[in-house]
Amino acid sequence: MTDFKQRIFSGVQPSGNLTLGNYLGAIRNWVTLQKSYESIFCVVDLHAITVWQDPAILRDATREVAAGMIASGIDPKECIIFNQSQVPGHAELAWIFNCVARMGWLNRMTQFKEKAGKNRERASVGLYVYPDLMAADILLYKATHVPVGEDQKQHLELTRDIAQKFNSDYGTDFFPITEPLILGEATRVMSLRDGNAKMSKSDPSENSRINLTDDRDTIARKIRKAKTDSDPIASTVEGLEGRPEAKNLINIFAALSDRRAGDICAEYGGQGFAVFKRDLAELSVSILGPITEEMQRLCEEKTYIDQILKEGSEKARAISAPILKDVHNIVGFLQS
Ligand code: AQP
């Protein structure tokens, strides 16, 4: 691995099919960043079981997420790709952070509130302390930067709070104060059925999202059926305010074509959505189609994927072991 000064860590849960949201909010940016940062990418299976996962499906979903990363352009020779449960240091550091983070901090986390819903008493304890595990994922490698979608911003702020409190409690500057990297024109991709809800793997409506496993016809059909309003497309970004579905489709178009949302508005402004949707479907298929096909091919090669995850885990353990040893020392654990 090249000797970079700065290190990124980021992850995706194997809690369902990868979506266009995961791709535009996270994975696509990782592909660009891997050239300039030492990069560690993780399939966060420990996070996934904070809500029920069928064991057989979880195993395949873990391979599928790894395949999705590679098919999107993450180079396993240059980056570390592994699944979280193969490196026990994540769970161990998370325990230490459970003792650093405050209840009041976790009580403010909006993702817990959204996922636990009205049934908070029946949510797993794991779902509640999920952000502590996320802080451990990042700080176990002393990552300096974390590229994520906008929905993870609050958890990253908590990671910074935990690092700061640990450093101040133990009178050290051991952990870095990690910077989020929230990049691109589609930092929060919304549901295709409801412009106010995040596009999510676990949304019960299949038509709400584009999966990286969807074939070309399915991608085109979902875009044609995407909810819009009856007004013509706005000619400026400001004109999209109060029109969440239109804004979402424009942002997706901009992100997929590496252009600015304002340019897309200028090109399609004043028209209805028919031509725009046709072009967006073509664009989506041209970018996602080859990724889907490569991902399917890789999913057939289970031994190859398992080997990448095994080698990645070994490299991840090698980086994290001395960091964890130092943490034990700082905290005052006796070491033999
Ligand atoms: N809709 C989105 N727009 C932009 N970025 C997104 N990400 C997820 N959804 C969007 C980013 O993808 C990375 C991995 O996310 P995750 O799988 O760890 O968990 P999540 O954010 O909870 O994603 P989902 O799809 O909503 O999963 P479920 O339904 O299982 O909870 C993160 O960087 C995230 O920001």
mmCIF file of N, CA and C in Angstrom, residues 245-331:
data_model
loop_
_atom_site.group_PDB
_atom_site.id
_atom_site.type_symbol
_atom_site.label_atom_id
_atom_site.label_comp_id
_atom_site.label_asym_id
_atom_site.label_seq_id
_atom_site.Cartn_x
_atom_site.Cartn_y
_atom_site.Cartn_z
ATOM 1 N N GLU A 245 -39.666 16.179 -4.961
ATOM 2 C CA GLU A 245 -39.476 15.082 -5.921
ATOM 3 C C GLU A 245 -38.698 15.570 -7.150
ATOM 4 N N ALA A 246 -39.062 16.776 -7.629
ATOM 5 C CA ALA A 246 -38.367 17.331 -8.801
ATOM 6 C C ALA A 246 -36.903 17.592 -8.451
ATOM 7 N N LYS A 247 -36.679 18.157 -7.285
ATOM 8 C CA LYS A 247 -35.316 18.478 -6.844
ATOM 9 C C LYS A 247 -34.460 17.203 -6.765
ATOM 10 N N ASN A 248 -35.072 16.147 -6.237
ATOM 11 C CA ASN A 248 -34.340 14.883 -6.090
ATOM 12 C C ASN A 248 -33.904 14.348 -7.461
ATOM 13 N N LEU A 249 -34.828 14.363 -8.427
ATOM 14 C CA LEU A 249 -34.482 13.815 -9.759
ATOM 15 C C LEU A 249 -33.409 14.668 -10.435
ATOM 16 N N ILE A 250 -33.500 15.979 -10.270
ATOM 17 C CA ILE A 250 -32.483 16.870 -10.859
ATOM 18 C C ILE A 250 -31.118 16.582 -10.220
ATOM 19 N N ASN A 251 -31.109 16.429 -8.893
ATOM 20 C CA ASN A 251 -29.832 16.150 -8.202
ATOM 21 C C ASN A 251 -29.245 14.811 -8.642
ATOM 22 N N ILE A 252 -30.098 13.814 -8.817
ATOM 23 C CA ILE A 252 -29.611 12.500 -9.272
ATOM 24 C C ILE A 252 -28.992 12.650 -10.671
ATOM 25 N N PHE A 253 -29.702 13.388 -11.538
ATOM 26 C CA PHE A 253 -29.188 13.597 -12.905
ATOM 27 C C PHE A 253 -27.820 14.271 -12.835
ATOM 28 N N ALA A 254 -27.738 15.338 -12.009
ATOM 29 C CA ALA A 254 -26.480 16.092 -11.907
ATOM 30 C C ALA A 254 -25.355 15.194 -11.399
ATOM 31 N N ALA A 255 -25.638 14.420 -10.350
ATOM 32 C CA ALA A 255 -24.577 13.572 -9.772
ATOM 33 C C ALA A 255 -24.124 12.522 -10.782
ATOM 34 N N LEU A 256 -25.079 11.888 -11.451
ATOM 35 C CA LEU A 256 -24.698 10.815 -12.387
ATOM 36 C C LEU A 256 -23.934 11.351 -13.596
ATOM 37 N N SER A 257 -24.215 12.611 -13.973
ATOM 38 C CA SER A 257 -23.548 13.157 -15.164
ATOM 39 C C SER A 257 -22.355 14.044 -14.801
ATOM 40 N N ASP A 258 -22.016 14.104 -13.477
ATOM 41 C CA ASP A 258 -20.912 14.953 -13.029
ATOM 42 C C ASP A 258 -21.102 16.400 -13.457
ATOM 43 N N ARG A 259 -22.348 16.872 -13.366
ATOM 44 C CA ARG A 259 -22.631 18.273 -13.695
ATOM 45 C C ARG A 259 -23.270 18.942 -12.485
ATOM 46 N N ARG A 260 -23.518 20.242 -12.574
ATOM 47 C CA ARG A 260 -24.157 20.970 -11.489
ATOM 48 C C ARG A 260 -25.677 20.935 -11.690
ATOM 49 N N ALA A 261 -26.407 20.918 -10.562
ATOM 50 C CA ALA A 261 -27.872 20.892 -10.645
ATOM 51 C C ALA A 261 -28.380 22.083 -11.467
ATOM 52 N N GLY A 262 -27.711 23.250 -11.300
ATOM 53 C CA GLY A 262 -28.133 24.447 -12.033
ATOM 54 C C GLY A 262 -28.054 24.256 -13.556
ATOM 55 N N ASP A 263 -27.050 23.524 -14.026
ATOM 56 C CA ASP A 263 -26.916 23.284 -15.472
ATOM 57 C C ASP A 263 -28.062 22.410 -15.991
ATOM 58 N N ILE A 264 -28.469 21.455 -15.148
ATOM 59 C CA ILE A 264 -29.555 20.555 -15.572
ATOM 60 C C ILE A 264 -30.866 21.360 -15.641
ATOM 61 N N CYS A 265 -31.070 22.235 -14.644
ATOM 62 C CA CYS A 265 -32.274 23.084 -14.655
ATOM 63 C C CYS A 265 -32.275 23.969 -15.905
ATOM 64 N N ALA A 266 -31.100 24.534 -16.205
ATOM 65 C CA ALA A 266 -31.028 25.426 -17.372
ATOM 66 C C ALA A 266 -31.356 24.653 -18.657
ATOM 67 N N GLU A 267 -30.931 23.407 -18.729
ATOM 68 C CA GLU A 267 -31.158 22.620 -19.964
ATOM 69 C C GLU A 267 -32.623 22.190 -20.114
ATOM 70 N N TYR A 268 -33.249 21.764 -19.002
ATOM 71 C CA TYR A 268 -34.603 21.199 -19.108
ATOM 72 C C TYR A 268 -35.697 22.154 -18.624
ATOM 73 N N GLY A 269 -35.305 23.312 -18.071
ATOM 74 C CA GLY A 269 -36.283 24.250 -17.507
ATOM 75 C C GLY A 269 -37.390 24.600 -18.494
ATOM 76 N N GLY A 270 -38.604 24.657 -17.969
ATOM 77 C CA GLY A 270 -39.757 25.029 -18.817
ATOM 78 C C GLY A 270 -40.426 23.826 -19.460
ATOM 79 N N GLN A 271 -39.754 22.682 -19.509
ATOM 80 C CA GLN A 271 -40.363 21.492 -20.136
ATOM 81 C C GLN A 271 -41.112 20.657 -19.094
ATOM 82 N N GLY A 272 -41.951 19.751 -19.569
ATOM 83 C CA GLY A 272 -42.553 18.739 -18.687
ATOM 84 C C GLY A 272 -41.486 17.699 -18.344
ATOM 85 N N PHE A 273 -41.890 16.628 -17.617
ATOM 86 C CA PHE A 273 -40.890 15.666 -17.146
ATOM 87 C C PHE A 273 -40.608 14.515 -18.121
ATOM 88 N N ALA A 274 -41.413 14.404 -19.205
ATOM 89 C CA ALA A 274 -41.301 13.193 -20.047
ATOM 90 C C ALA A 274 -39.907 13.044 -20.661
ATOM 91 N N VAL A 275 -39.424 14.101 -21.320
ATOM 92 C CA VAL A 275 -38.121 14.010 -21.991
ATOM 93 C C VAL A 275 -37.006 13.878 -20.963
ATOM 94 N N PHE A 276 -37.135 14.660 -19.888
ATOM 95 C CA PHE A 276 -36.135 14.611 -18.813
ATOM 96 C C PHE A 276 -36.032 13.190 -18.254
ATOM 97 N N LYS A 277 -37.182 12.571 -17.985
ATOM 98 C CA LYS A 277 -37.165 11.217 -17.403
ATOM 99 C C LYS A 277 -36.580 10.216 -18.392
ATOM 100 N N ARG A 278 -36.908 10.390 -19.656
ATOM 101 C CA ARG A 278 -36.337 9.481 -20.672
ATOM 102 C C ARG A 278 -34.810 9.591 -20.644
ATOM 103 N N ASP A 279 -34.305 10.835 -20.605
ATOM 104 C CA ASP A 279 -32.845 11.039 -20.605
ATOM 105 C C ASP A 279 -32.210 10.542 -19.303
ATOM 106 N N LEU A 280 -32.926 10.754 -18.183
ATOM 107 C CA LEU A 280 -32.387 10.291 -16.892
ATOM 108 C C LEU A 280 -32.329 8.757 -16.858
ATOM 109 N N ALA A 281 -33.356 8.131 -17.437
ATOM 110 C CA ALA A 281 -33.358 6.659 -17.480
ATOM 111 C C ALA A 281 -32.171 6.175 -18.304
ATOM 112 N N GLU A 282 -31.950 6.807 -19.451
ATOM 113 C CA GLU A 282 -30.818 6.393 -20.320
ATOM 114 C C GLU A 282 -29.485 6.584 -19.602
ATOM 115 N N LEU A 283 -29.358 7.744 -18.947
ATOM 116 C CA LEU A 283 -28.115 8.049 -18.214
ATOM 117 C C LEU A 283 -27.894 7.026 -17.092
ATOM 118 N N SER A 284 -28.949 6.754 -16.337
ATOM 119 C CA SER A 284 -28.827 5.824 -15.206
ATOM 120 C C SER A 284 -28.416 4.446 -15.704
ATOM 121 N N VAL A 285 -29.068 3.998 -16.762
ATOM 122 C CA VAL A 285 -28.762 2.667 -17.288
ATOM 123 C C VAL A 285 -27.315 2.629 -17.793
ATOM 124 N N SER A 286 -26.871 3.719 -18.417
ATOM 125 C CA SER A 286 -25.505 3.696 -18.973
ATOM 126 C C SER A 286 -24.460 3.649 -17.847
ATOM 127 N N ILE A 287 -24.748 4.271 -16.697
ATOM 128 C CA ILE A 287 -23.776 4.258 -15.594
ATOM 129 C C ILE A 287 -23.945 2.996 -14.740
ATOM 130 N N LEU A 288 -25.195 2.685 -14.394
ATOM 131 C CA LEU A 288 -25.418 1.591 -13.430
ATOM 132 C C LEU A 288 -25.413 0.218 -14.086
ATOM 133 N N GLY A 289 -25.834 0.149 -15.361
ATOM 134 C CA GLY A 289 -25.917 -1.155 -16.051
ATOM 135 C C GLY A 289 -24.611 -1.947 -15.963
ATOM 136 N N PRO A 290 -23.476 -1.366 -16.364
ATOM 137 C CA PRO A 290 -22.217 -2.125 -16.309
ATOM 138 C C PRO A 290 -21.838 -2.525 -14.876
ATOM 139 N N ILE A 291 -22.178 -1.671 -13.891
ATOM 140 C CA ILE A 291 -21.854 -1.998 -12.483
ATOM 141 C C ILE A 291 -22.677 -3.211 -12.048
ATOM 142 N N THR A 292 -23.976 -3.170 -12.370
ATOM 143 C CA THR A 292 -24.867 -4.280 -12.008
ATOM 144 C C THR A 292 -24.370 -5.585 -12.611
ATOM 145 N N GLU A 293 -23.974 -5.526 -13.878
ATOM 146 C CA GLU A 293 -23.566 -6.758 -14.556
ATOM 147 C C GLU A 293 -22.269 -7.321 -13.950
ATOM 148 N N GLU A 294 -21.335 -6.422 -13.665
ATOM 149 C CA GLU A 294 -20.072 -6.864 -13.047
ATOM 150 C C GLU A 294 -20.322 -7.393 -11.626
ATOM 151 N N MET A 295 -21.241 -6.750 -10.939
ATOM 152 C CA MET A 295 -21.559 -7.182 -9.570
ATOM 153 C C MET A 295 -22.159 -8.597 -9.591
ATOM 154 N N GLN A 296 -23.050 -8.835 -10.553
ATOM 155 C CA GLN A 296 -23.649 -10.176 -10.671
ATOM 156 C C GLN A 296 -22.578 -11.218 -10.955
ATOM 157 N N ARG A 297 -21.643 -10.859 -11.839
ATOM 158 C CA ARG A 297 -20.570 -11.796 -12.180
ATOM 159 C C ARG A 297 -19.740 -12.102 -10.928
ATOM 160 N N LEU A 298 -19.397 -11.054 -10.180
ATOM 161 C CA LEU A 298 -18.571 -11.247 -8.979
ATOM 162 C C LEU A 298 -19.304 -12.062 -7.901
ATOM 163 N N CYS A 299 -20.631 -11.864 -7.823
ATOM 164 C CA CYS A 299 -21.399 -12.599 -6.803
ATOM 165 C C CYS A 299 -21.358 -14.106 -7.049
ATOM 166 N N GLU A 300 -21.131 -14.492 -8.307
ATOM 167 C CA GLU A 300 -20.991 -15.929 -8.616
ATOM 168 C C GLU A 300 -19.659 -16.458 -8.085
ATOM 169 N N GLU A 301 -18.702 -15.559 -7.910
ATOM 170 C CA GLU A 301 -17.350 -15.983 -7.492
ATOM 171 C C GLU A 301 -17.169 -15.806 -5.987
ATOM 172 N N LYS A 302 -17.887 -16.645 -5.237
ATOM 173 C CA LYS A 302 -17.901 -16.482 -3.777
ATOM 174 C C LYS A 302 -16.509 -16.643 -3.178
ATOM 175 N N THR A 303 -15.736 -17.615 -3.716
ATOM 176 C CA THR A 303 -14.409 -17.864 -3.134
ATOM 177 C C THR A 303 -13.516 -16.642 -3.306
ATOM 178 N N TYR A 304 -13.616 -16.001 -4.461
ATOM 179 C CA TYR A 304 -12.808 -14.808 -4.732
ATOM 180 C C TYR A 304 -13.167 -13.686 -3.750
ATOM 181 N N ILE A 305 -14.468 -13.463 -3.575
ATOM 182 C CA ILE A 305 -14.912 -12.395 -2.658
ATOM 183 C C ILE A 305 -14.484 -12.728 -1.223
ATOM 184 N N ASP A 306 -14.677 -13.978 -0.829
ATOM 185 C CA ASP A 306 -14.306 -14.365 0.547
ATOM 186 C C ASP A 306 -12.810 -14.162 0.780
ATOM 187 N N GLN A 307 -12.022 -14.436 -0.241
ATOM 188 C CA GLN A 307 -10.561 -14.269 -0.125
ATOM 189 C C GLN A 307 -10.207 -12.781 0.039
ATOM 190 N N ILE A 308 -10.867 -11.922 -0.739
ATOM 191 C CA ILE A 308 -10.609 -10.468 -0.607
ATOM 192 C C ILE A 308 -10.956 -10.012 0.816
ATOM 193 N N LEU A 309 -12.095 -10.481 1.338
ATOM 194 C CA LEU A 309 -12.519 -10.069 2.684
ATOM 195 C C LEU A 309 -11.558 -10.605 3.744
ATOM 196 N N LYS A 310 -11.040 -11.820 3.509
ATOM 197 C CA LYS A 310 -10.099 -12.412 4.472
ATOM 198 C C LYS A 310 -8.786 -11.611 4.476
ATOM 199 N N GLU A 311 -8.274 -11.359 3.265
ATOM 200 C CA GLU A 311 -7.003 -10.608 3.189
ATOM 201 C C GLU A 311 -7.184 -9.192 3.733
ATOM 202 N N GLY A 312 -8.337 -8.583 3.407
ATOM 203 C CA GLY A 312 -8.615 -7.230 3.909
ATOM 204 C C GLY A 312 -8.663 -7.226 5.433
ATOM 205 N N SER A 313 -9.272 -8.262 6.018
ATOM 206 C CA SER A 313 -9.377 -8.336 7.485
ATOM 207 C C SER A 313 -7.995 -8.460 8.110
ATOM 208 N N GLU A 314 -7.144 -9.237 7.471
ATOM 209 C CA GLU A 314 -5.780 -9.387 8.025
ATOM 210 C C GLU A 314 -5.062 -8.032 8.026
ATOM 211 N N LYS A 315 -5.206 -7.301 6.916
ATOM 212 C CA LYS A 315 -4.545 -5.978 6.844
ATOM 213 C C LYS A 315 -5.159 -5.022 7.872
ATOM 214 N N ALA A 316 -6.474 -5.087 8.008
ATOM 215 C CA ALA A 316 -7.158 -4.200 8.970
ATOM 216 C C ALA A 316 -6.719 -4.531 10.394
ATOM 217 N N ARG A 317 -6.583 -5.813 10.697
ATOM 218 C CA ARG A 317 -6.121 -6.205 12.054
ATOM 219 C C ARG A 317 -4.694 -5.705 12.300
ATOM 220 N N ALA A 318 -3.873 -5.772 11.238
ATOM 221 C CA ALA A 318 -2.475 -5.340 11.403
ATOM 222 C C ALA A 318 -2.405 -3.840 11.711
ATOM 223 N N ILE A 319 -3.261 -3.043 11.073
ATOM 224 C CA ILE A 319 -3.242 -1.582 11.349
ATOM 225 C C ILE A 319 -3.828 -1.299 12.734
ATOM 226 N N SER A 320 -4.898 -2.013 13.079
ATOM 227 C CA SER A 320 -5.626 -1.644 14.302
ATOM 228 C C SER A 320 -5.007 -2.213 15.576
ATOM 229 N N ALA A 321 -4.285 -3.325 15.475
ATOM 230 C CA ALA A 321 -3.779 -3.975 16.705
ATOM 231 C C ALA A 321 -2.908 -3.034 17.548
ATOM 232 N N PRO A 322 -1.899 -2.352 16.963
ATOM 233 C CA PRO A 322 -1.105 -1.458 17.806
ATOM 234 C C PRO A 322 -1.905 -0.276 18.354
ATOM 235 N N ILE A 323 -2.908 0.178 17.602
ATOM 236 C CA ILE A 323 -3.737 1.304 18.077
ATOM 237 C C ILE A 323 -4.535 0.839 19.305
ATOM 238 N N LEU A 324 -5.104 -0.366 19.211
ATOM 239 C CA LEU A 324 -5.886 -0.897 20.328
ATOM 240 C C LEU A 324 -5.001 -1.161 21.547
ATOM 241 N N LYS A 325 -3.783 -1.600 21.292
ATOM 242 C CA LYS A 325 -2.850 -1.846 22.392
ATOM 243 C C LYS A 325 -2.573 -0.521 23.143
ATOM 244 N N ASP A 326 -2.370 0.540 22.367
ATOM 245 C CA ASP A 326 -2.146 1.860 22.980
ATOM 246 C C ASP A 326 -3.369 2.289 23.791
ATOM 247 N N VAL A 327 -4.567 2.000 23.255
ATOM 248 C CA VAL A 327 -5.788 2.379 23.976
ATOM 249 C C VAL A 327 -5.831 1.643 25.314
ATOM 250 N N HIS A 328 -5.523 0.338 25.286
ATOM 251 C CA HIS A 328 -5.502 -0.440 26.540
ATOM 252 C C HIS A 328 -4.559 0.217 27.540
ATOM 253 N N ASN A 329 -3.428 0.613 27.065
ATOM 254 C CA ASN A 329 -2.419 1.226 27.911
ATOM 255 C C ASN A 329 -2.938 2.541 28.509
ATOM 256 N N ILE A 330 -3.544 3.370 27.632
ATOM 257 C CA ILE A 330 -4.052 4.675 28.086
ATOM 258 C C ILE A 330 -5.144 4.477 29.146
ATOM 259 N N VAL A 331 -6.038 3.490 28.907
ATOM 260 C CA VAL A 331 -7.179 3.279 29.801
ATOM 261 C C VAL A 331 -6.727 2.649 31.128
#
